[in-house]
N, CA, C and O atoms as a MOPAC input file, in Angstrom:
PM7 MOZYME 1SCF
protein

 N    -21.04900 1     2.97800 1     1.41200 1
 C    -21.86300 1     4.05400 1     1.89500 1
 C    -22.98200 1     4.48100 1     1.20100 1
 O    -22.79700 1     4.79500 1     0.02500 1
 N    -24.28300 1     4.58100 1     1.73100 1
 C    -25.41900 1     4.75600 1     0.85500 1
 C    -25.73100 1     6.41000 1     0.85100 1
 O    -25.86100 1     7.14400 1     1.83100 1
 N    -25.80800 1     6.74400 1    -0.54500 1
 C    -25.99600 1     8.20100 1    -0.72600 1
 C    -27.50800 1     8.41200 1    -0.73800 1
 O    -28.29500 1     7.60900 1    -1.23900 1
 N    -27.86300 1     9.60600 1    -0.11900 1
 C    -29.25300 1    10.01700 1    -0.13800 1
 C    -29.50600 1    10.73700 1    -1.36300 1
 O    -28.72000 1    11.58400 1    -1.78600 1
 N    -30.78800 1    10.36600 1    -2.05400 1
 C    -31.09900 1    10.90700 1    -3.27000 1
 C    -31.31900 1    12.33700 1    -2.98900 1
 O    -31.72800 1    12.64300 1    -1.86900 1
 N    -31.06800 1    13.36600 1    -3.98100 1
 C    -31.21700 1    14.81900 1    -3.90400 1
 C    -30.52500 1    15.53300 1    -2.74400 1
 O    -30.94300 1    16.57800 1    -2.24400 1
 N    -29.49700 1    14.91600 1    -2.38500 1
 C    -28.45000 1    15.55300 1    -1.50300 1
 C    -27.14200 1    15.57800 1    -1.66200 1
 O    -26.50100 1    14.64000 1    -2.13700 1
 N    -26.63100 1    16.71900 1    -1.24900 1
 C    -25.16100 1    16.99000 1    -1.59400 1
 C    -24.31400 1    16.21700 1    -0.66400 1
 O    -24.20700 1    16.56300 1     0.51200 1
 N    -23.72900 1    15.22300 1    -1.12600 1
 C    -22.88900 1    14.19300 1    -0.31400 1
 C    -21.53500 1    14.00400 1    -1.01100 1
 O    -21.38500 1    13.08000 1    -1.81100 1
 N    -20.53100 1    14.87500 1    -0.71800 1
 C    -19.12200 1    14.53800 1    -1.33600 1
 C    -18.75000 1    13.14000 1    -1.24900 1
 O    -19.16200 1    12.48900 1    -0.28900 1
 N    -18.09600 1    12.65500 1    -2.04100 1
 C    -17.53300 1    11.29900 1    -2.09500 1
 C    -16.32900 1    11.28000 1    -1.10300 1
 O    -15.57800 1    12.25600 1    -1.07300 1
 N    -16.12700 1    10.25900 1    -0.32900 1
 C    -15.17200 1    10.03000 1     0.78100 1
 C    -14.90700 1    11.17800 1     1.59000 1
 O    -13.75600 1    11.40400 1     1.96300 1
 N    -15.81200 1    11.88700 1     1.88100 1
 C    -15.91900 1    13.22100 1     2.77800 1
 C    -15.14900 1    12.86100 1     4.11300 1
 O    -14.39300 1    13.70200 1     4.59700 1
 N    -15.32800 1    11.59900 1     4.73300 1
 C    -14.75700 1    11.36200 1     5.96400 1
 C    -13.08300 1    11.20500 1     5.79100 1
 O    -12.35100 1    11.41800 1     6.75800 1
 N    -12.68300 1    10.91600 1     4.82000 1
 C    -11.30700 1    10.83400 1     4.68700 1
 C    -10.42100 1    12.05400 1     5.04000 1
 O     -9.23100 1    11.92100 1     5.32500 1
 N    -11.05400 1    13.25100 1     5.00700 1
 C    -10.34100 1    14.53200 1     5.39700 1
 C    -10.53400 1    14.92500 1     6.81700 1
 O     -9.91000 1    15.87200 1     7.29600 1
 N    -11.43400 1    14.17700 1     7.54100 1
 C    -11.65000 1    14.53200 1     8.86600 1
 C    -11.02100 1    13.74400 1    10.04600 1
 O    -10.91700 1    12.51900 1     9.96900 1
 N    -10.61200 1    14.41100 1    11.10700 1
 C    -10.79200 1    15.70800 1    11.36900 1
 C     -9.84900 1    16.58700 1    10.59300 1
 O     -8.79400 1    16.17600 1    10.11100 1
 N    -10.29500 1    17.82700 1    10.50200 1
 C     -9.50000 1    18.73900 1     9.62000 1
 C     -8.23200 1    19.12900 1    10.48500 1
 O     -8.31500 1    19.24400 1    11.70800 1
 N     -7.24200 1    19.29600 1     9.89700 1
 C     -5.84900 1    19.74900 1    10.30500 1
 C     -5.96400 1    20.80500 1    11.36000 1
 O     -5.25000 1    20.71800 1    12.35900 1
 N     -6.79700 1    21.78300 1    11.22000 1
 C     -6.99700 1    22.87700 1    12.04600 1
 C     -7.35700 1    22.38600 1    13.55500 1
 O     -7.06200 1    23.08000 1    14.52900 1
 N     -7.89900 1    21.35600 1    13.64800 1
 C     -8.19800 1    20.80300 1    15.13200 1
 C     -6.99000 1    20.35200 1    15.91600 1
 O     -7.05700 1    20.11000 1    17.12200 1
 N     -5.87800 1    20.24400 1    15.20100 1
 C     -4.67200 1    20.07600 1    15.97900 1
 C     -4.39600 1    21.07300 1    16.73300 1
 O     -3.72000 1    20.83200 1    17.73300 1
 N     -4.80700 1    22.37600 1    16.49300 1
 C     -4.50200 1    23.56600 1    17.20900 1
 C     -5.26400 1    23.63900 1    18.48900 1
 O     -5.09400 1    24.61600 1    19.21800 1
 N     -6.06700 1    22.71300 1    18.81500 1
 C     -7.00800 1    22.84200 1    19.97200 1
 C     -6.67300 1    21.50300 1    20.84400 1
 O     -6.09600 1    20.54900 1    20.32300 1
 N     -7.05700 1    21.50500 1    22.14200 1
 C     -6.89100 1    20.45900 1    23.02400 1
 C     -7.89200 1    19.44800 1    22.84000 1
 O     -9.01000 1    19.81000 1    23.20500 1
 N     -7.81200 1    18.26100 1    22.37100 1
 C     -8.80200 1    17.19900 1    22.35200 1
 C     -9.17800 1    16.73200 1    23.68800 1
 O     -8.27400 1    16.29100 1    24.39800 1
 N    -10.49000 1    16.76500 1    24.17800 1
 C    -10.89000 1    16.38400 1    25.42300 1
 C    -11.55500 1    14.81000 1    25.19500 1
 O    -12.33800 1    14.41200 1    24.33300 1
 N    -11.02600 1    14.22700 1    26.12800 1
 C    -11.50600 1    12.58600 1    25.88900 1
 C    -12.89500 1    12.54100 1    26.59700 1
 O    -13.04500 1    13.14700 1    27.65800 1
 N    -13.96900 1    11.79700 1    26.00000 1
 C    -15.18400 1    11.57300 1    26.44300 1
 C    -15.51800 1    10.13800 1    26.36800 1
 O    -14.88500 1     9.37500 1    25.63800 1
 N    -16.47500 1     9.76700 1    27.09000 1
 C    -17.18800 1     8.34600 1    27.20500 1
 C    -17.91400 1     8.23500 1    25.95500 1
 O    -18.09400 1     7.09100 1    25.53800 1
 N    -18.39400 1     9.26700 1    25.23600 1
 C    -19.52900 1     9.08600 1    24.15600 1
 C    -18.54400 1     9.11600 1    22.90900 1
 O    -17.69900 1     9.95700 1    22.60300 1
 N    -18.93000 1     7.90900 1    22.27500 1
 C    -18.25700 1     7.65800 1    20.87300 1
 C    -18.60500 1     8.64400 1    19.79600 1
 O    -17.79900 1     8.91300 1    18.90600 1
 N    -19.76600 1     9.17200 1    19.86700 1
 C    -20.39000 1    10.00800 1    18.87900 1
 C    -19.72300 1    11.26100 1    18.69900 1
 O    -19.48600 1    11.68700 1    17.56800 1
 N    -19.39000 1    11.90800 1    19.78800 1
 C    -18.89400 1    13.28900 1    19.75300 1
 C    -17.31200 1    13.23500 1    19.93700 1
 O    -16.72900 1    12.28900 1    20.46500 1
 N    -16.69200 1    14.38600 1    19.42800 1
 C    -15.46600 1    14.64600 1    19.66300 1
 C    -15.48800 1    16.10200 1    20.26700 1
 O    -16.09500 1    16.97700 1    19.65000 1
 N    -14.87700 1    16.38000 1    21.39900 1
 C    -14.78500 1    17.75700 1    22.12300 1
 C    -13.46300 1    18.25100 1    22.16500 1
 O    -12.48500 1    17.57200 1    22.47800 1
 N    -13.44400 1    19.64900 1    21.79000 1
 C    -12.04300 1    20.33800 1    21.72000 1
 C    -12.19700 1    21.46500 1    22.63700 1
 O    -13.22000 1    22.12600 1    22.45700 1
 N    -11.42900 1    21.83000 1    23.56400 1
 C    -11.20700 1    22.92700 1    24.34200 1
 C    -10.73700 1    24.00900 1    23.60800 1
 O     -9.64800 1    23.81800 1    23.06700 1
 N    -11.32900 1    25.23900 1    23.41700 1
 C    -10.90500 1    26.20700 1    22.72300 1
 C    -10.02200 1    27.20400 1    23.48500 1
 O     -9.50900 1    28.16600 1    22.91400 1
 N     -9.86300 1    26.95200 1    24.76800 1
 C     -9.06100 1    27.60700 1    25.65600 1
 C     -9.61600 1    29.00200 1    26.07500 1
 O     -8.86300 1    29.87600 1    26.50300 1
 N    -10.91700 1    29.17500 1    25.94200 1
 C    -11.58500 1    30.49900 1    26.17200 1
 C    -12.85600 1    30.13800 1    27.07200 1
 O    -13.90500 1    30.76500 1    26.92500 1
 N    -12.74100 1    29.19900 1    27.92500 1
 C    -13.93100 1    28.86800 1    28.54700 1
 C    -15.04900 1    28.28700 1    27.65000 1
 O    -16.17300 1    28.10100 1    28.11700 1
 N    -14.74100 1    27.99300 1    26.33800 1
 C    -15.47900 1    27.32600 1    25.33200 1
 C    -15.07900 1    26.07300 1    24.84600 1
 O    -13.90200 1    25.87700 1    24.54300 1
 N    -16.01800 1    25.12400 1    24.73100 1
 C    -15.73300 1    23.79200 1    24.09400 1
 C    -16.38800 1    23.70000 1    22.76800 1
 O    -17.51700 1    24.15600 1    22.58700 1
 N    -15.66200 1    23.08600 1    21.78800 1
 C    -16.35600 1    22.91900 1    20.53600 1
 C    -16.83800 1    21.26100 1    20.63600 1
 O    -16.02500 1    20.38200 1    20.92200 1
 N    -18.02300 1    21.03400 1    20.40700 1
 C    -18.61300 1    19.52500 1    20.40300 1
 C    -18.90600 1    19.27700 1    19.05300 1
 O    -19.83900 1    19.84800 1    18.49000 1
 N    -18.07500 1    18.35400 1    18.41700 1
 C    -17.93700 1    18.16200 1    16.96800 1
 C    -18.61500 1    16.71400 1    16.69300 1
 O    -18.20900 1    15.78500 1    17.39100 1
 N    -19.45100 1    16.49700 1    15.88600 1
 C    -20.00700 1    15.33500 1    15.21800 1
 C    -19.25700 1    14.76600 1    14.19800 1
 O    -19.71300 1    15.07700 1    13.09700 1
 N    -18.30100 1    14.06700 1    14.14900 1
 C    -17.48300 1    13.71300 1    12.93100 1
 C    -18.23000 1    12.59400 1    12.05900 1
 O    -17.83900 1    12.24200 1    10.94700 1
 N    -19.30500 1    12.10700 1    12.68300 1
 C    -20.19200 1    11.05200 1    11.81900 1
 C    -21.07200 1    11.71900 1    10.54100 1
 O    -21.77500 1    11.06800 1     9.76800 1
 N    -20.86800 1    13.13200 1    10.51000 1
 C    -21.79500 1    13.89500 1     9.44900 1
 C    -20.75600 1    14.52500 1     8.47100 1
 O    -19.69700 1    14.96500 1     8.91900 1
 N    -21.06000 1    14.57600 1     7.08100 1
 C    -20.22500 1    15.32600 1     6.34700 1
 C    -20.63100 1    16.72400 1     6.50500 1
 O    -19.84500 1    17.56600 1     6.07100 1
 N    -21.69900 1    17.11200 1     7.04000 1
 C    -22.10500 1    18.76700 1     7.23900 1
 C    -21.06200 1    19.22800 1     8.44200 1
 O    -21.04600 1    20.41800 1     8.75900 1
 N    -20.24800 1    18.34700 1     9.06500 1
 C    -19.40400 1    18.86000 1    10.13300 1
 C    -20.10600 1    19.74000 1    11.13000 1
 O    -19.71700 1    20.88300 1    11.37200 1
 N    -21.26500 1    19.12100 1    11.76700 1
 C    -21.87600 1    19.93800 1    12.90700 1
 C    -21.05000 1    20.16800 1    14.10500 1
 O    -20.40100 1    19.29600 1    14.68200 1
 N    -21.12600 1    21.40100 1    14.43100 1
 C    -20.42800 1    21.69000 1    15.64400 1
 C    -21.28400 1    22.46400 1    16.51200 1
 O    -21.88500 1    23.44800 1    16.08200 1
 N    -21.37900 1    22.04900 1    17.78800 1
 C    -22.11500 1    22.54200 1    18.88400 1
 C    -21.15000 1    23.48700 1    19.76900 1
 O    -19.93900 1    23.30700 1    19.64300 1
 N    -21.52000 1    24.28500 1    20.47900 1
 C    -20.47700 1    25.15900 1    21.52900 1
 C    -20.95900 1    25.06900 1    22.87600 1
 O    -22.15200 1    25.31400 1    23.05300 1
 N    -20.16900 1    24.72900 1    23.95600 1
 C    -20.51700 1    24.83000 1    25.35800 1
 C    -19.62300 1    26.02500 1    25.73600 1
 O    -18.40700 1    26.01700 1    25.54600 1
 N    -20.32900 1    27.09900 1    26.30900 1
 C    -19.66600 1    28.49200 1    26.73000 1
 C    -19.90100 1    28.49200 1    28.09600 1
 O    -21.06200 1    28.46300 1    28.50500 1
 N    -18.83900 1    28.52600 1    28.95700 1
 C    -18.94900 1    28.36700 1    30.52400 1
 C    -18.92600 1    30.00700 1    30.84100 1
 O    -18.24900 1    30.87200 1    30.28400 1
 N    -19.76900 1    30.12400 1    31.78600 1
 C    -19.62800 1    31.56600 1    32.43600 1
 C    -19.21700 1    31.40000 1    34.00900 1
 O    -18.87600 1    30.28500 1    34.40300 1
 N    -19.24400 1    32.35100 1    34.77700 1
 C    -18.91200 1    32.40200 1    36.01900 1
 C    -19.81400 1    31.79100 1    37.00700 1
 O    -19.39400 1    31.36700 1    38.08300 1
 N    -21.35600 1    31.73000 1    36.56500 1
 C    -22.33200 1    31.17300 1    37.22000 1
 C    -23.20400 1    30.25700 1    36.50500 1
 O    -23.80600 1    29.36700 1    37.10600 1
 N    -23.31300 1    30.45300 1    35.09800 1
 C    -24.02000 1    29.47300 1    34.22900 1
 C    -23.33200 1    29.19500 1    33.15400 1
 O    -22.29800 1    29.81100 1    32.89600 1
 N    -23.81600 1    28.21500 1    32.36900 1
 C    -23.20500 1    27.91900 1    31.05300 1
 C    -24.23800 1    27.84400 1    30.00000 1
 O    -25.40300 1    27.60500 1    30.31700 1
 N    -23.86500 1    28.04800 1    28.66400 1
 C    -24.68000 1    28.16600 1    27.70900 1
 C    -24.30300 1    27.05100 1    26.57300 1
 O    -23.18200 1    27.02800 1    26.06600 1
 N    -25.30600 1    26.15800 1    26.22600 1
 C    -25.00100 1    25.25600 1    25.16600 1
 C    -25.70900 1    25.74900 1    23.76500 1
 O    -26.93000 1    25.85600 1    23.64900 1
 N    -24.85900 1    26.00500 1    22.82300 1
 C    -25.38400 1    26.35000 1    21.55400 1
 C    -25.45700 1    25.22300 1    20.86700 1
 O    -24.45100 1    24.85800 1    20.25800 1
 N    -26.55400 1    24.50400 1    20.82500 1
 C    -26.66000 1    23.14200 1    20.19300 1
 C    -27.18600 1    23.20800 1    18.81700 1
 O    -28.34900 1    23.55600 1    18.61300 1
 N    -26.25200 1    22.84000 1    17.71800 1
 C    -26.67000 1    22.95600 1    16.43100 1
 C    -26.61400 1    21.52800 1    15.88600 1
 O    -26.58300 1    21.30800 1    14.67500 1
 N    -26.60400 1    20.62900 1    16.74700 1
 C    -26.39500 1    19.21100 1    16.51400 1
 C    -27.57500 1    18.56200 1    15.73100 1
 O    -28.64600 1    19.15400 1    15.59300 1
 N    -27.34100 1    17.33800 1    15.23000 1
 C    -28.37700 1    16.59300 1    14.49400 1
 C    -29.32600 1    15.94900 1    15.14800 1
 O    -30.26800 1    15.45800 1    14.52500 1
 N    -29.22200 1    15.84600 1    16.58200 1
 C    -30.17200 1    15.04900 1    17.44500 1
 C    -30.14800 1    13.50500 1    17.46300 1
 O    -30.99600 1    12.79100 1    17.99900 1
 N    -29.15500 1    13.13800 1    16.85900 1
 C    -28.99800 1    11.75200 1    16.83000 1
 C    -28.54600 1    10.92000 1    18.14500 1
 O    -28.95600 1     9.80400 1    18.46700 1
 N    -27.64900 1    11.68700 1    18.79500 1
 C    -27.25600 1    11.10600 1    20.09500 1
 C    -27.43300 1    12.24900 1    21.04000 1
 O    -27.48400 1    13.41600 1    20.65100 1
 N    -27.52800 1    11.88000 1    22.31200 1
 C    -27.82700 1    12.75700 1    23.45400 1
 C    -26.53100 1    13.42900 1    23.78300 1
 O    -25.52700 1    12.76900 1    24.05100 1
 N    -26.54600 1    14.81200 1    23.76300 1
 C    -25.38300 1    15.68000 1    23.95800 1
 C    -25.19400 1    15.97100 1    25.41900 1
 O    -24.07600 1    16.33000 1    25.79100 1
 N    -26.10200 1    15.86100 1    26.22000 1
 C    -26.02200 1    16.22000 1    27.71100 1
 C    -24.96800 1    15.44100 1    28.44100 1
 O    -24.17200 1    16.02100 1    29.18000 1
 N    -24.94000 1    14.15800 1    28.25700 1
 C    -23.98600 1    13.29900 1    28.98700 1
 C    -22.49300 1    13.87900 1    28.69700 1
 O    -21.51000 1    13.33100 1    29.19700 1

């Protein structure tokens, strides 16, 4: 693993992911390998990017007529599909 100069990158950060707390949620299978999606059972989905030590999580919130995507992602891979 290459470390970025002047950045906080914990050693072996990937060994603790996904966090044990994620076992409390339903893991949704996707065709995209970059994201992991979890159903939070409240018309809300957590879209997790396990490839980053920052543990970026976006949220898809479903309404009765529309949905809201709170995208906090890194922009490395398309989230729409």
